[in-house]
mmCIF file of C-alpha atoms in Angstrom:
data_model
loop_
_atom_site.group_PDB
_atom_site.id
_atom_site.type_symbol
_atom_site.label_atom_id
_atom_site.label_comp_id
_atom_site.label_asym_id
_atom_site.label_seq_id
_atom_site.Cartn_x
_atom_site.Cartn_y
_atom_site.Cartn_z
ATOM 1 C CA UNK A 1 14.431 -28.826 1.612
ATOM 2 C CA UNK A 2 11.899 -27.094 -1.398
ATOM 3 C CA UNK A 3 10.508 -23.787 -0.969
ATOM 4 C CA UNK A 4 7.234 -22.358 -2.193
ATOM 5 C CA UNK A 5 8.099 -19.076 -4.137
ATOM 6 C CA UNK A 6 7.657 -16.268 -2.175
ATOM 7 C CA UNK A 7 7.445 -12.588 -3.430
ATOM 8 C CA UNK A 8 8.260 -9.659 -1.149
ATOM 9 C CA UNK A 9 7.471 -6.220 -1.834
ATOM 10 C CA UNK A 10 9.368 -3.346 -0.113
ATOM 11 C CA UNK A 11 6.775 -0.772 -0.634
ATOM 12 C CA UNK A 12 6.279 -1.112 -4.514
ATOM 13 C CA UNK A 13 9.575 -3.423 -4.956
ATOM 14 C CA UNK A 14 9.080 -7.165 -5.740
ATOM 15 C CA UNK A 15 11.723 -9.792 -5.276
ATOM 16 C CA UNK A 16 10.415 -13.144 -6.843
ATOM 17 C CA UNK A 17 11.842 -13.637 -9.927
ATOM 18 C CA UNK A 18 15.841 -12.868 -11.185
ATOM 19 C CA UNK A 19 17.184 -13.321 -14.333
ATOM 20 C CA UNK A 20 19.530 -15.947 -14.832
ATOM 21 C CA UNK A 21 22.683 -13.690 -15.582
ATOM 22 C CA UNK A 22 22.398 -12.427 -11.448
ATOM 23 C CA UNK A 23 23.626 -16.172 -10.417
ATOM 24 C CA UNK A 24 25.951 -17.749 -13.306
ATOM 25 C CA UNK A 25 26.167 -17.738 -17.244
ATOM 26 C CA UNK A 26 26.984 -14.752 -19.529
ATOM 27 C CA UNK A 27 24.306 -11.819 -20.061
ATOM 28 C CA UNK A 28 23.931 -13.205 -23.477
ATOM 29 C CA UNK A 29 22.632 -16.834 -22.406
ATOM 30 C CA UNK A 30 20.601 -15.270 -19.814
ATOM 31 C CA UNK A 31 18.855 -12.660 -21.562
ATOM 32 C CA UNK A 32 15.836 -14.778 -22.399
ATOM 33 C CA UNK A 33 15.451 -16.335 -18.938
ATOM 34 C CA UNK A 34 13.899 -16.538 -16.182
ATOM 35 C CA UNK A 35 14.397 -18.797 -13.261
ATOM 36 C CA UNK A 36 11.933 -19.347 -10.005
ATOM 37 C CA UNK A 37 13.682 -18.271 -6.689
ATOM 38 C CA UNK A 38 13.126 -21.018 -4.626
ATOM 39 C CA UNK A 39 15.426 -21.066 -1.696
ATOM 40 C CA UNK A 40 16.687 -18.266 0.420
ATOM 41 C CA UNK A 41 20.057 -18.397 -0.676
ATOM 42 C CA UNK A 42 18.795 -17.189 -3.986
ATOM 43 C CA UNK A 43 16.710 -14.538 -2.561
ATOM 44 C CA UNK A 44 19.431 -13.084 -0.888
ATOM 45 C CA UNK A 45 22.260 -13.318 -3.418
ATOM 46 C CA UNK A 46 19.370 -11.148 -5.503
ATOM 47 C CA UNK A 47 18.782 -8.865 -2.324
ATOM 48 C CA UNK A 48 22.285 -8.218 -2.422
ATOM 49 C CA UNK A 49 23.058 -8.154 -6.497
ATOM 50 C CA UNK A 50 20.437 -5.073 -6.579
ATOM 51 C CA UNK A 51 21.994 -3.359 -3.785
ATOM 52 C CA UNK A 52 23.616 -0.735 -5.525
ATOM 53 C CA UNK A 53 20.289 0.190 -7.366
ATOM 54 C CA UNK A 54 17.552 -0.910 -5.364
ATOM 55 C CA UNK A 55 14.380 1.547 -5.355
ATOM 56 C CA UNK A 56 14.044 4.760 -3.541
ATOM 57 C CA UNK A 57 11.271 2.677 -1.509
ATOM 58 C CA UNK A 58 13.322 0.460 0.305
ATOM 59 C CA UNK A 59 16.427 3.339 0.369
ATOM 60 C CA UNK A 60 13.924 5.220 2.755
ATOM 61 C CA UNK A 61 13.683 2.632 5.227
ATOM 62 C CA UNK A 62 16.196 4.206 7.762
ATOM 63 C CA UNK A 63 13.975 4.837 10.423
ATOM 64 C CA UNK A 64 13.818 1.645 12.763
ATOM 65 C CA UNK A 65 10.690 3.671 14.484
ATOM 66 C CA UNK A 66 8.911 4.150 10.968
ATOM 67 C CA UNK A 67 6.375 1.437 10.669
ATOM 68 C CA UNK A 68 4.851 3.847 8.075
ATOM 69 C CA UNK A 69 7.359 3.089 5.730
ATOM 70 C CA UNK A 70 9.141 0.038 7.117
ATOM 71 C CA UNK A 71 6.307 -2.114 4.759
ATOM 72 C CA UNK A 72 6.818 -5.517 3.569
ATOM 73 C CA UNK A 73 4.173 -7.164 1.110
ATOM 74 C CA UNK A 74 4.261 -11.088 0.960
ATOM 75 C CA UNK A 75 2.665 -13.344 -1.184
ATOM 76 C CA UNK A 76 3.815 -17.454 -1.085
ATOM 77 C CA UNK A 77 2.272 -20.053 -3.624
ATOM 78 C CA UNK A 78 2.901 -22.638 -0.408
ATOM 79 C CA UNK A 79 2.391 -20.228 2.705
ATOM 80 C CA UNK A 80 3.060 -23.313 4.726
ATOM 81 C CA UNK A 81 7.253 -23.572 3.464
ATOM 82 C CA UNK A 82 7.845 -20.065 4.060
ATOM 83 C CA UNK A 83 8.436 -20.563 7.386
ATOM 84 C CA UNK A 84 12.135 -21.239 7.481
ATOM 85 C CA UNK A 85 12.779 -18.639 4.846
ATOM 86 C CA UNK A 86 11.534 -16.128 6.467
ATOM 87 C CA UNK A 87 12.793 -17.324 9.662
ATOM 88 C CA UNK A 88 16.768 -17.873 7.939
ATOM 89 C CA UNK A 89 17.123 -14.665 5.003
ATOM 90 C CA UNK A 90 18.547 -11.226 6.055
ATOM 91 C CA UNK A 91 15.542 -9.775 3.592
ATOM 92 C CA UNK A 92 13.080 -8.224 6.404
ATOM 93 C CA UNK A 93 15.074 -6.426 8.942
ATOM 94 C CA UNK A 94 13.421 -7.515 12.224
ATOM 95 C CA UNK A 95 15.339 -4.910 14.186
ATOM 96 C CA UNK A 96 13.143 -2.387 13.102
ATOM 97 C CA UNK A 97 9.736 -1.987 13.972
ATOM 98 C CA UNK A 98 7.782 -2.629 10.898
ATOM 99 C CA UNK A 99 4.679 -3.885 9.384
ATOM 100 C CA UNK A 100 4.175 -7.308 6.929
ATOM 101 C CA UNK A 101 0.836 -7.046 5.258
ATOM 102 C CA UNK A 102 -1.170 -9.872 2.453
ATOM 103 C CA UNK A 103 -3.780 -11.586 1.709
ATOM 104 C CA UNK A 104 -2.890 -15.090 3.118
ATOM 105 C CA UNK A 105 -4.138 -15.862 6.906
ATOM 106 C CA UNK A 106 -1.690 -19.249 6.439
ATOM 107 C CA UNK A 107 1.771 -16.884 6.242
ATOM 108 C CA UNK A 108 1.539 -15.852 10.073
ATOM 109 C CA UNK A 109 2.638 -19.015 11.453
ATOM 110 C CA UNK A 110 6.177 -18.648 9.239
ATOM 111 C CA UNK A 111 6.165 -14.558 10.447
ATOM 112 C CA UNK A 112 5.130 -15.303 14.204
ATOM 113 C CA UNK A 113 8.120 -18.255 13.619
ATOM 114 C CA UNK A 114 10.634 -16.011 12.558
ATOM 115 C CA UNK A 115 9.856 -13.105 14.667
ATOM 116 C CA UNK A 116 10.010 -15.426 18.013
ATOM 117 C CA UNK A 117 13.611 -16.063 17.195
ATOM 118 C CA UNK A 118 14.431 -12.683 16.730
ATOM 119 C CA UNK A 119 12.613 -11.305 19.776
ATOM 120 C CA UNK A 120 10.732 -9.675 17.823
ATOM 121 C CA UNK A 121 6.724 -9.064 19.187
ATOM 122 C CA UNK A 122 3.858 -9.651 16.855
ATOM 123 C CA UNK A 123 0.181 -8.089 16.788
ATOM 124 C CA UNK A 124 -2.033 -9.694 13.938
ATOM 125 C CA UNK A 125 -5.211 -7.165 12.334
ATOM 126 C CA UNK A 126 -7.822 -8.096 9.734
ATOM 127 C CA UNK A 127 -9.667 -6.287 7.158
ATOM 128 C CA UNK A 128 -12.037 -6.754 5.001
ATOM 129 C CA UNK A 129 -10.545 -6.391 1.415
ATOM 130 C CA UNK A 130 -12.781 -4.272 -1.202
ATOM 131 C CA UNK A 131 -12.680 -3.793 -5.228
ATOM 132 C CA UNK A 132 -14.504 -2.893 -8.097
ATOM 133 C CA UNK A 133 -15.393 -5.092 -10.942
ATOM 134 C CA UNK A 134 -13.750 -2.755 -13.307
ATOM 135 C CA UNK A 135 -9.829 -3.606 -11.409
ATOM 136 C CA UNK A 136 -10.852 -7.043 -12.739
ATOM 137 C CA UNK A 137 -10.685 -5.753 -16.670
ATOM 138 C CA UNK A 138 -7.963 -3.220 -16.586
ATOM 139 C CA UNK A 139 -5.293 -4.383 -19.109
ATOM 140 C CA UNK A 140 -1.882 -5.549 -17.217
ATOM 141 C CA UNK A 141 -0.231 -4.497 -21.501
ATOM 142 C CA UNK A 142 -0.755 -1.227 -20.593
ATOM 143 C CA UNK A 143 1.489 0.929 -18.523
ATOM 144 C CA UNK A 144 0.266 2.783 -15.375
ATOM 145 C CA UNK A 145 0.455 6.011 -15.902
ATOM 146 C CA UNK A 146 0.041 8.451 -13.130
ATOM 147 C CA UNK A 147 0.149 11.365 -15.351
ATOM 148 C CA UNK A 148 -1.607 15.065 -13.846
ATOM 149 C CA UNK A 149 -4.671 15.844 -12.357
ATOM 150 C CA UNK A 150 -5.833 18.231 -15.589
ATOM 151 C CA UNK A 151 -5.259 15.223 -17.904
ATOM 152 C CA UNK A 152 -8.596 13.994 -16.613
ATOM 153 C CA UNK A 153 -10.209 17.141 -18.012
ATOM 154 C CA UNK A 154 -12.830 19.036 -15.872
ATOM 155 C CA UNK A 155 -15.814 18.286 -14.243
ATOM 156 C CA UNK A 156 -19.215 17.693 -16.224
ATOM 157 C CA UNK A 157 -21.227 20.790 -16.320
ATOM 158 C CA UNK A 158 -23.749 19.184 -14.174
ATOM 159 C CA UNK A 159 -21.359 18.195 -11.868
ATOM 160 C CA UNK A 160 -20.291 21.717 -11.229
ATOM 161 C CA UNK A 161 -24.483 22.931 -11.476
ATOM 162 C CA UNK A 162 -25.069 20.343 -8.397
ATOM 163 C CA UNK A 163 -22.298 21.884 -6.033
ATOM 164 C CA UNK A 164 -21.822 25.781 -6.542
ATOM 165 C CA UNK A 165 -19.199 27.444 -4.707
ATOM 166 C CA UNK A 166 -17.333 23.775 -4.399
ATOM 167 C CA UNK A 167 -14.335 21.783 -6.970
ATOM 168 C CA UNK A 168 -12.959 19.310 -7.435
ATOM 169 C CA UNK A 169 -9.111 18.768 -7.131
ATOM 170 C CA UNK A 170 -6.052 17.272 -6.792
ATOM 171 C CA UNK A 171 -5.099 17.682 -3.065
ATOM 172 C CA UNK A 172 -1.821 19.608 -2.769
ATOM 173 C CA UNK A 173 0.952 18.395 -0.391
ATOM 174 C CA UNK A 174 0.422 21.562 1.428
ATOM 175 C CA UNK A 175 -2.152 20.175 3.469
ATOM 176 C CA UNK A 176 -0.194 17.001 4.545
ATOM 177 C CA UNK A 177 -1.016 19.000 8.366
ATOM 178 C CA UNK A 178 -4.632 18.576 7.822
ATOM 179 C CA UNK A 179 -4.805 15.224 6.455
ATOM 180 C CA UNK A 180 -2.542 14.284 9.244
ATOM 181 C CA UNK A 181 -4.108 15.460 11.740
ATOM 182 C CA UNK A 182 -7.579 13.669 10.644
ATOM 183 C CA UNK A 183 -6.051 10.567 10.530
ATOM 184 C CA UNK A 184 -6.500 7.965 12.728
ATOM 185 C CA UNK A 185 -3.382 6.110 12.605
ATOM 186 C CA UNK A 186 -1.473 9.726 11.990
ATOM 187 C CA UNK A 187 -1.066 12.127 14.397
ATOM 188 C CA UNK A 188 3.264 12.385 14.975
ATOM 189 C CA UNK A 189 6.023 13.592 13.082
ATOM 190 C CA UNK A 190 6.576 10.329 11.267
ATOM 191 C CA UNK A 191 2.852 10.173 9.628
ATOM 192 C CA UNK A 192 3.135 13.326 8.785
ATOM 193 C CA UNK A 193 6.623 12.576 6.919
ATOM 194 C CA UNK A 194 4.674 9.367 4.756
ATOM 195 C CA UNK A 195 1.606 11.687 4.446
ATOM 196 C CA UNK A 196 3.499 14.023 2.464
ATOM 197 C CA UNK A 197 4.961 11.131 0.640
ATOM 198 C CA UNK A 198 1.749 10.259 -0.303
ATOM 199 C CA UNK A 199 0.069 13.079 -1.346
ATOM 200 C CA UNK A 200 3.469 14.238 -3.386
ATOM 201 C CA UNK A 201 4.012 11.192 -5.369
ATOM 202 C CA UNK A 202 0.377 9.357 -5.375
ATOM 203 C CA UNK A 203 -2.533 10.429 -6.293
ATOM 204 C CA UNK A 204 -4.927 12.431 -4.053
ATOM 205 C CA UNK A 205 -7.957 13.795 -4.371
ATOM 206 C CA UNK A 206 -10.344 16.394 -2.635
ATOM 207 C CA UNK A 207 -13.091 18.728 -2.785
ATOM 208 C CA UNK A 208 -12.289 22.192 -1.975
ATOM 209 C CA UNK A 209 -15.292 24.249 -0.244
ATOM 210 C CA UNK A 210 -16.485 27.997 -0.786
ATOM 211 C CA UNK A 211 -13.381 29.301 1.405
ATOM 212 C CA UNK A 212 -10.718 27.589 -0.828
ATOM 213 C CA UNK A 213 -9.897 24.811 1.737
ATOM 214 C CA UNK A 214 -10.543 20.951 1.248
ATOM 215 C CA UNK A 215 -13.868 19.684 2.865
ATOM 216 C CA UNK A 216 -13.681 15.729 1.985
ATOM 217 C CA UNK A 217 -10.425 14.387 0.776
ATOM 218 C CA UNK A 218 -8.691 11.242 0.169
ATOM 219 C CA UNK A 219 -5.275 9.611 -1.164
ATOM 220 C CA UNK A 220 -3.162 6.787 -2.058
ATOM 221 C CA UNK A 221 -0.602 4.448 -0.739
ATOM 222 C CA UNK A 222 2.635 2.436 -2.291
ATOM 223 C CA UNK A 223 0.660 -0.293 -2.252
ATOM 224 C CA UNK A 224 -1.708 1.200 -4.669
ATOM 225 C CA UNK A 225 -4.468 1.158 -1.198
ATOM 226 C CA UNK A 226 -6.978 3.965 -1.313
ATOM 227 C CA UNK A 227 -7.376 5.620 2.378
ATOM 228 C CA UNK A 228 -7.092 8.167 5.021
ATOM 229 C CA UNK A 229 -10.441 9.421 3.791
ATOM 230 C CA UNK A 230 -11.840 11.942 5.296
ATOM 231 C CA UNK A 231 -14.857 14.777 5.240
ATOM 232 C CA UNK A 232 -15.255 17.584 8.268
ATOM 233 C CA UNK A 233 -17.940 17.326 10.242
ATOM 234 C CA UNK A 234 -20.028 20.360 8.492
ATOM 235 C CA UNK A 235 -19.647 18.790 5.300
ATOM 236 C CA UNK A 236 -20.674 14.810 6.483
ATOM 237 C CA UNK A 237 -23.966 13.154 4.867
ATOM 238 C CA UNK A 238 -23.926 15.663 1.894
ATOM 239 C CA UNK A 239 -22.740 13.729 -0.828
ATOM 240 C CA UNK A 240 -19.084 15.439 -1.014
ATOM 241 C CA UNK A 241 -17.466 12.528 -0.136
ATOM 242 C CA UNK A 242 -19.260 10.175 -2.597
ATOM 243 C CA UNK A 243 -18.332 13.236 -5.302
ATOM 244 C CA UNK A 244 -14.545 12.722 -4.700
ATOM 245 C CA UNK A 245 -14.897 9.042 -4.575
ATOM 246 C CA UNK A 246 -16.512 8.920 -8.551
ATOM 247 C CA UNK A 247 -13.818 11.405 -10.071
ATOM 248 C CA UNK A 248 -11.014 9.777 -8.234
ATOM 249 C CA UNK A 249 -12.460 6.087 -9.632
ATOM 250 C CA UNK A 250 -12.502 7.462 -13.036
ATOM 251 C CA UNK A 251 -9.534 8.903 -13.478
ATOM 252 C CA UNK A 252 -7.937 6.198 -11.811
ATOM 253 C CA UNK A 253 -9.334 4.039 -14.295
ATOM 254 C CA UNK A 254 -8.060 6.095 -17.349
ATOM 255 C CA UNK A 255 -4.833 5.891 -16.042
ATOM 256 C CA UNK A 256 -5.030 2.278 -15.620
ATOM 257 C CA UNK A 257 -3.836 2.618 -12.242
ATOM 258 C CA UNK A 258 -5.255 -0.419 -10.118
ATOM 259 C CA UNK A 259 -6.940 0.324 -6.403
ATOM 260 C CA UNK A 260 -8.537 -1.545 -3.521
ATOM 261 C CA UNK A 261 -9.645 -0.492 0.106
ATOM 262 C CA UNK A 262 -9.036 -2.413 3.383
ATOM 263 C CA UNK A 263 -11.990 -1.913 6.057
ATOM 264 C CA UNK A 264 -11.612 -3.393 9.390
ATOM 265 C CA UNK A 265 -14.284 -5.794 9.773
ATOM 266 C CA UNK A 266 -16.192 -3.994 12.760
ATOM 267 C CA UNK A 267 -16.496 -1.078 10.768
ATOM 268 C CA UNK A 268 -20.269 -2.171 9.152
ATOM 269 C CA UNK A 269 -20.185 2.488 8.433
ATOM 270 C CA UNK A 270 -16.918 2.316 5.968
ATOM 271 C CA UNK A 271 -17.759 -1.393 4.783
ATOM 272 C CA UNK A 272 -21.863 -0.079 3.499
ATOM 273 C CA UNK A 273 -20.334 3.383 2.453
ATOM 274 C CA UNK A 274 -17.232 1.370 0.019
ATOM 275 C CA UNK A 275 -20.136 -1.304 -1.226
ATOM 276 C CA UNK A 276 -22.670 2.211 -2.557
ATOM 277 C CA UNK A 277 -19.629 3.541 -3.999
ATOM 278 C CA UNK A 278 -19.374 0.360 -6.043
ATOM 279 C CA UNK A 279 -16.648 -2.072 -4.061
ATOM 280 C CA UNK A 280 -17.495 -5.332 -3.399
ATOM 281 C CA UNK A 281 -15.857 -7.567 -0.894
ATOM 282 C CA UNK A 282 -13.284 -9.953 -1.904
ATOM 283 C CA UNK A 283 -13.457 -13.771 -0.512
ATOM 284 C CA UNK A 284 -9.850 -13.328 0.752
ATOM 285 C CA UNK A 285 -9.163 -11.042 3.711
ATOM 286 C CA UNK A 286 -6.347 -8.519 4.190
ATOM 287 C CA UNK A 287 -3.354 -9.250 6.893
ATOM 288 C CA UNK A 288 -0.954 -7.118 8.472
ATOM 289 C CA UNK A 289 1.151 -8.076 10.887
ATOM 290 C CA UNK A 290 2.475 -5.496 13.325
ATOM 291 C CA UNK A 291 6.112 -6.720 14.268
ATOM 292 C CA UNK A 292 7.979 -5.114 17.271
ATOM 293 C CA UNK A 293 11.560 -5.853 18.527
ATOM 294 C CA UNK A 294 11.643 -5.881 22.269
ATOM 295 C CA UNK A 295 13.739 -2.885 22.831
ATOM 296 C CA UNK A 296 11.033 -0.765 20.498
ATOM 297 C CA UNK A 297 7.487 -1.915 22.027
ATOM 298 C CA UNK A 298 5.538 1.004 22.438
ATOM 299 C CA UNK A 299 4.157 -0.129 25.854
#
């Protein structure tokens, strides 16, 4: 029985395509080929060839109580055969609870499939998926580059004329408490753990206000997601959030470092707020799938 090809991301890892020299055949024959993974056999037998060296991102995933950073990313060419691969390969570890997110509706069927036979419970979200035209041109030739936050140079004059006693910054891991705490799906030990993740390793943004401290901040995911944005309530309807927004878009940009936002679709506030900051809504929706084994449902 065919497959469709089906790529998995373990945070930022992708398994879809293996050179030739991982199966059979010298390095030499191989080195100028690329074969299609197309059964789970394959997948595996690659799963297990990069096992020595496989990224830090999938190393991490110890916790079985870290949905945070228990993350799979799936993307099928025909959602409707990855059923019994997903259902058969050792890849996702369905003794953990974790989290499967994409952008097909169709790949739930294979997920709910595979997670009934592992006892595994499922919940199902949607979100409205937002970009900006200018993702659409950034050159793929070009390496991301995530580079520091004074590489981006400093703010317009006018910028800085507009908002005395306020700047413009990169938002230091220090305040991984804050942003936690701020966060609606943070809150614990363990979301405090990927915040700092985050905000170390991604970029981040805020703006800091006349006592030093950040008033409207936001950051970045492994999925290249922008989110837990946030402004304190003094600061809301004053334009510091849309402030942080443009700088972080720009240098973003430079870097040629691509972004998106997810937006449940009940929230019309965040959905109007992305579209004036220049995101428009994609015609496919964003999919996570909340997976649960029996003995770690949280009620």
């Amino acid at each position: 029985m065919g497959f469709g090809a089906i790529h998995i991301w373990f945070q930022n890892l992708t398994l879809a395509f293996i050179p030739s020299f991982f199966l059979k055949g010298s390095r030499t024959e191989a080195s100028h080929k690329m074969i299609l993974l197309d059964n789970s056999e394959q997948l595996l037998a690659l799963f297990e060839s990069l096992a020595r060296s496989i990224p830090e991102s999938l190393k991490e995933m110890t916790d079985d109580m870290d949905s945070y950073t228990n993350v799979y990313r799936i993307f099928s060419k025909e959602p409707q055969k990855s059923q019994e691969l997903l259902k058969n390969c050792e890849i996702i570890n369905w003794k953990q609870r974790l989290q499967i997110q994409g952008l097909q509706e169709s790949l739930g069927e294979g997920i709910r499939a595979a997670a009934f036979s592992n006892s595994v419970k499922v919940e199902h979200s949607t979100a409205v998926l937002l970009a900006t035209e200018d993702i659409l041109k950034l050159n793929a030739s070009y390496k991301s580059k995530f580079g520091s936050w004074a590489e981006t140079g400093h703010p317009d004059d006018d910028f800085e004329r507009e908002i005395p006693n306020f700047k413009y910054a990169q938002l230091d891991v220090s305040y991984s408490g804050l942003v936690n705490d701020n966060w609606k799906l943070g809150k614990n030990e363990r979301s405090l753990r990927y915040v700092k993740r985050c905000i170390g390793a991604l970029p981040a943004a805020c703006m800091l206000g006349p006592d030093g401290a950040p008033v409207a901040w936001l950051t970045m995911d492994p999925s290249c997601e922008v989110g837990m944005a946030y402004s304190v309530e003094k600061y809301r309807k004053t334009g510091k959030m849309a402030q942080v927004i443009v700088r972080y878009k720009k240098y973003l940009l430079q870097k040629n470092i691509p972004f998106y936002v997810s937006v449940l679709e009940e929230n019309e506030r965040s959905r109007s707020s992305a579209k004036a900051a220049g995101f428009f809504e994609a015609s496919c929706e964003w999919h996570q799938w909340t997976c649960y084994p029996q003995n770690l449902v949280p009620f």
